[in-house]
Amino acid sequence: MNDHARRVQEQFGAIAAAYVSSPGHARGDDLDQLVAWGRALSPARVLDLATGGGHTALAFSAITRRVVACDVTEPMLRAARGLLQGRAAAADFVAGDVEALPFGDGAFDVVTCRIAAHHFANVAAAVREVQRVLRPGGSFLLQDILGHDDAEAAAFVTEVERRRDPSHVRAYRAAEWKAYLRAAGLTPIESAVVMKGRPWDEWTTRARMTAEARAQLEAFVLAAPEPCRAAFDFRVAGGRVESFTDRMLLLRADRD
Ligand SMILES: C[S@@+](CC[C@H](N)C(=O)[O-])C[C@H]1O[C@@H](n2cnc3c(N)ncnc32)[C@H](O)[C@@H]1O
């Protein structure tokens, strides 16, 4: 296992339950949009990559015959299994890295991946694996944080993210995603952007930051240039950060 995969497992393995209870993962316009795209495709076999607490796998289990939930972090898979079992939903749970998926060629009609790709060490390799495990004509339904066009704002938020969670790599702009997809033989078909609010206390405590690290991160945000904060709609009241907003990119891309 490489250093980055170890970092991901250390980060998520200790806090798996928090991703099951996280409201921003459990629901949202982003999840509704992915499910709407999925329902229109009537897939028989769905793979949910980087399933985390299992919310996307759970939502897709209602619209397909077979869901496979895959994640590199075993405690996350156990947490996802608990969520789906508690809702009487069926799925298979398979440990695996998106860069080397343990599935055969063309095994799935739809592959989903939500709120996860910004943790991948090598997005190009991950997208190639998605293309390989999709049948020809199958669809990749992706949702992830949209990278900001302004370089200073993008660098600011990447620093905030990495101080909170060292397994964060970075968010990509729509043009970057489309280039990765096309290079792997996936054609972008539909896209959307939806907002996701990040309540500061919930967001920082979910990552199990120490009180000291949280205070330092808040000071970093408060000291940042105002346009950087404005780019993510950071809300500040009484000298405290209250929330910010991520733009989430959703893409459907079909295998050529
Ligand atoms: C925020 S959670 C995903 C949330 C989930 N998809 C949902 O809709 O609620 C991010 C997940 O990505 C997983 N992950 C990160 N890098 C990975 C990789 N290379 N291969 C597989 N899973 C990975 C982590 O283990 C973690 O469970």
PDB file of N, CA and C and ligand atoms in Angstrom, residues 8 12 19 25 48-56 70-73 76 96-99 113-116 119-120, ligand 1:
ATOM      1  N   VAL A   8      -5.246   7.897   3.806  1.00  0.00           N
ATOM      2  CA  VAL A   8      -6.709   7.820   3.659  1.00  0.00           C
ATOM      3  C   VAL A   8      -7.282   6.884   4.722  1.00  0.00           C
ATOM      4  N   PHE A  12      -9.887   8.046   7.602  1.00  0.00           N
ATOM      5  CA  PHE A  12     -11.290   7.637   7.584  1.00  0.00           C
ATOM      6  C   PHE A  12     -11.579   6.464   8.515  1.00  0.00           C
ATOM      7  N   TYR A  19     -19.298   9.544   9.252  1.00  0.00           N
ATOM      8  CA  TYR A  19     -19.720   9.707   7.862  1.00  0.00           C
ATOM      9  C   TYR A  19     -21.073   9.052   7.604  1.00  0.00           C
ATOM     10  N   HIS A  25     -23.726  14.095   3.918  1.00  0.00           N
ATOM     11  CA  HIS A  25     -23.534  12.866   3.149  1.00  0.00           C
ATOM     12  C   HIS A  25     -24.849  12.096   3.009  1.00  0.00           C
ATOM     13  N   ASP A  48     -20.687   1.379  -6.486  1.00  0.00           N
ATOM     14  CA  ASP A  48     -20.491   2.663  -5.802  1.00  0.00           C
ATOM     15  C   ASP A  48     -19.059   2.706  -5.273  1.00  0.00           C
ATOM     16  N   LEU A  49     -18.251   3.554  -5.894  1.00  0.00           N
ATOM     17  CA  LEU A  49     -16.835   3.660  -5.540  1.00  0.00           C
ATOM     18  C   LEU A  49     -16.622   4.605  -4.374  1.00  0.00           C
ATOM     19  N   ALA A  50     -15.665   4.284  -3.509  1.00  0.00           N
ATOM     20  CA  ALA A  50     -15.372   5.114  -2.346  1.00  0.00           C
ATOM     21  C   ALA A  50     -16.677   5.371  -1.595  1.00  0.00           C
ATOM     22  N   THR A  51     -17.316   4.287  -1.230  1.00  0.00           N
ATOM     23  CA  THR A  51     -18.695   4.342  -0.720  1.00  0.00           C
ATOM     24  C   THR A  51     -18.811   5.058   0.615  1.00  0.00           C
ATOM     25  N   GLY A  52     -17.694   5.182   1.363  1.00  0.00           N
ATOM     26  CA  GLY A  52     -17.743   5.890   2.649  1.00  0.00           C
ATOM     27  C   GLY A  52     -18.789   5.273   3.554  1.00  0.00           C
ATOM     28  N   GLY A  53     -19.643   6.128   4.138  1.00  0.00           N
ATOM     29  CA  GLY A  53     -20.697   5.616   5.033  1.00  0.00           C
ATOM     30  C   GLY A  53     -21.831   4.927   4.311  1.00  0.00           C
ATOM     31  N   GLY A  54     -21.813   4.899   2.976  1.00  0.00           N
ATOM     32  CA  GLY A  54     -22.756   4.073   2.218  1.00  0.00           C
ATOM     33  C   GLY A  54     -24.015   4.784   1.739  1.00  0.00           C
ATOM     34  N   HIS A  55     -24.067   6.106   1.812  1.00  0.00           N
ATOM     35  CA  HIS A  55     -25.322   6.777   1.471  1.00  0.00           C
ATOM     36  C   HIS A  55     -25.670   6.707  -0.016  1.00  0.00           C
ATOM     37  N   THR A  56     -24.672   6.758  -0.869  1.00  0.00           N
ATOM     38  CA  THR A  56     -24.965   6.662  -2.300  1.00  0.00           C
ATOM     39  C   THR A  56     -25.356   5.231  -2.652  1.00  0.00           C
ATOM     40  N   CYS A  70     -17.771  -0.284  -2.741  1.00  0.00           N
ATOM     41  CA  CYS A  70     -16.330  -0.543  -2.672  1.00  0.00           C
ATOM     42  C   CYS A  70     -15.629   0.633  -1.979  1.00  0.00           C
ATOM     43  N   ASP A  71     -14.675   0.322  -1.123  1.00  0.00           N
ATOM     44  CA  ASP A  71     -13.913   1.372  -0.441  1.00  0.00           C
ATOM     45  C   ASP A  71     -12.568   0.788  -0.024  1.00  0.00           C
ATOM     46  N   VAL A  72     -11.559   1.647   0.043  1.00  0.00           N
ATOM     47  CA  VAL A  72     -10.222   1.178   0.436  1.00  0.00           C
ATOM     48  C   VAL A  72     -10.097   1.051   1.960  1.00  0.00           C
ATOM     49  N   THR A  73     -11.034   1.662   2.703  1.00  0.00           N
ATOM     50  CA  THR A  73     -10.943   1.696   4.165  1.00  0.00           C
ATOM     51  C   THR A  73     -11.936   0.692   4.769  1.00  0.00           C
ATOM     52  N   MET A  76     -14.782   1.735   7.051  1.00  0.00           N
ATOM     53  CA  MET A  76     -15.836   2.429   6.310  1.00  0.00           C
ATOM     54  C   MET A  76     -16.803   1.420   5.707  1.00  0.00           C
ATOM     55  N   GLY A  96     -11.316  -2.314  -1.854  1.00  0.00           N
ATOM     56  CA  GLY A  96     -10.532  -2.107  -3.064  1.00  0.00           C
ATOM     57  C   GLY A  96     -10.144  -0.658  -3.247  1.00  0.00           C
ATOM     58  N   ASP A  97      -9.044  -0.480  -3.982  1.00  0.00           N
ATOM     59  CA  ASP A  97      -8.535   0.850  -4.298  1.00  0.00           C
ATOM     60  C   ASP A  97      -9.033   1.231  -5.693  1.00  0.00           C
ATOM     61  N   VAL A  98      -9.516   2.447  -5.859  1.00  0.00           N
ATOM     62  CA  VAL A  98     -10.041   2.871  -7.163  1.00  0.00           C
ATOM     63  C   VAL A  98      -8.991   2.792  -8.256  1.00  0.00           C
ATOM     64  N   GLU A  99      -7.727   2.799  -7.890  1.00  0.00           N
ATOM     65  CA  GLU A  99      -6.691   2.755  -8.925  1.00  0.00           C
ATOM     66  C   GLU A  99      -6.387   1.332  -9.395  1.00  0.00           C
ATOM     67  N   CYS A 113     -19.613   7.712  -7.913  1.00  0.00           N
ATOM     68  CA  CYS A 113     -18.519   8.122  -7.027  1.00  0.00           C
ATOM     69  C   CYS A 113     -18.853   9.525  -6.524  1.00  0.00           C
ATOM     70  N   ARG A 114     -19.147   9.645  -5.232  1.00  0.00           N
ATOM     71  CA  ARG A 114     -19.659  10.917  -4.688  1.00  0.00           C
ATOM     72  C   ARG A 114     -18.818  11.384  -3.492  1.00  0.00           C
ATOM     73  N   ILE A 115     -18.447  12.657  -3.508  1.00  0.00           N
ATOM     74  CA  ILE A 115     -17.690  13.320  -2.421  1.00  0.00           C
ATOM     75  C   ILE A 115     -16.445  12.519  -2.041  1.00  0.00           C
ATOM     76  N   ALA A 116     -15.667  12.111  -3.027  1.00  0.00           N
ATOM     77  CA  ALA A 116     -14.515  11.256  -2.718  1.00  0.00           C
ATOM     78  C   ALA A 116     -13.295  11.508  -3.590  1.00  0.00           C
ATOM     79  N   HIS A 119      -9.834  12.902  -2.779  1.00  0.00           N
ATOM     80  CA  HIS A 119      -8.886  12.133  -1.957  1.00  0.00           C
ATOM     81  C   HIS A 119      -8.001  11.210  -2.793  1.00  0.00           C
ATOM     82  N   PHE A 120      -8.265  11.096  -4.089  1.00  0.00           N
ATOM     83  CA  PHE A 120      -7.534  10.110  -4.885  1.00  0.00           C
ATOM     84  C   PHE A 120      -6.153  10.652  -5.250  1.00  0.00           C
TER      85      PHE A 120
HETATM   86  C1  LIG B   1     -16.319  11.229   2.173  1.00  0.00           C
HETATM   87  S1  LIG B   1     -16.220   9.572   1.999  1.00  0.00           S
HETATM   88  C2  LIG B   1     -17.332   9.189   0.649  1.00  0.00           C
HETATM   89  C3  LIG B   1     -18.764   9.529   0.874  1.00  0.00           C
HETATM   90  C4  LIG B   1     -19.766   8.640   0.168  1.00  0.00           C
HETATM   91  N1  LIG B   1     -19.420   8.378  -1.206  1.00  0.00           N
HETATM   92  C5  LIG B   1     -21.188   9.162   0.271  1.00  0.00           C
HETATM   93  O1  LIG B   1     -21.852   9.379  -0.745  1.00  0.00           O
HETATM   94  O2  LIG B   1     -21.637   9.364   1.423  1.00  0.00           O
HETATM   95  C6  LIG B   1     -14.669   9.357   1.154  1.00  0.00           C
HETATM   96  C7  LIG B   1     -14.286   7.886   1.029  1.00  0.00           C
HETATM   97  O3  LIG B   1     -13.317   7.743  -0.005  1.00  0.00           O
HETATM   98  C8  LIG B   1     -12.566   6.599   0.313  1.00  0.00           C
HETATM   99  N2  LIG B   1     -11.367   6.576  -0.519  1.00  0.00           N
HETATM  100  C9  LIG B   1     -10.410   7.517  -0.595  1.00  0.00           C
HETATM  101  N3  LIG B   1      -9.454   7.138  -1.456  1.00  0.00           N
HETATM  102  C10 LIG B   1      -9.831   5.932  -1.968  1.00  0.00           C
HETATM  103  C11 LIG B   1      -9.271   5.033  -2.916  1.00  0.00           C
HETATM  104  N4  LIG B   1      -8.103   5.305  -3.507  1.00  0.00           N
HETATM  105  N5  LIG B   1      -9.924   3.907  -3.204  1.00  0.00           N
HETATM  106  C12 LIG B   1     -11.112   3.627  -2.596  1.00  0.00           C
HETATM  107  N6  LIG B   1     -11.690   4.417  -1.682  1.00  0.00           N
HETATM  108  C13 LIG B   1     -11.067   5.573  -1.376  1.00  0.00           C
HETATM  109  C14 LIG B   1     -12.288   6.774   1.803  1.00  0.00           C
HETATM  110  O4  LIG B   1     -11.898   5.583   2.411  1.00  0.00           O
HETATM  111  C15 LIG B   1     -13.648   7.286   2.282  1.00  0.00           C
HETATM  112  O5  LIG B   1     -14.439   6.241   2.773  1.00  0.00           O
END
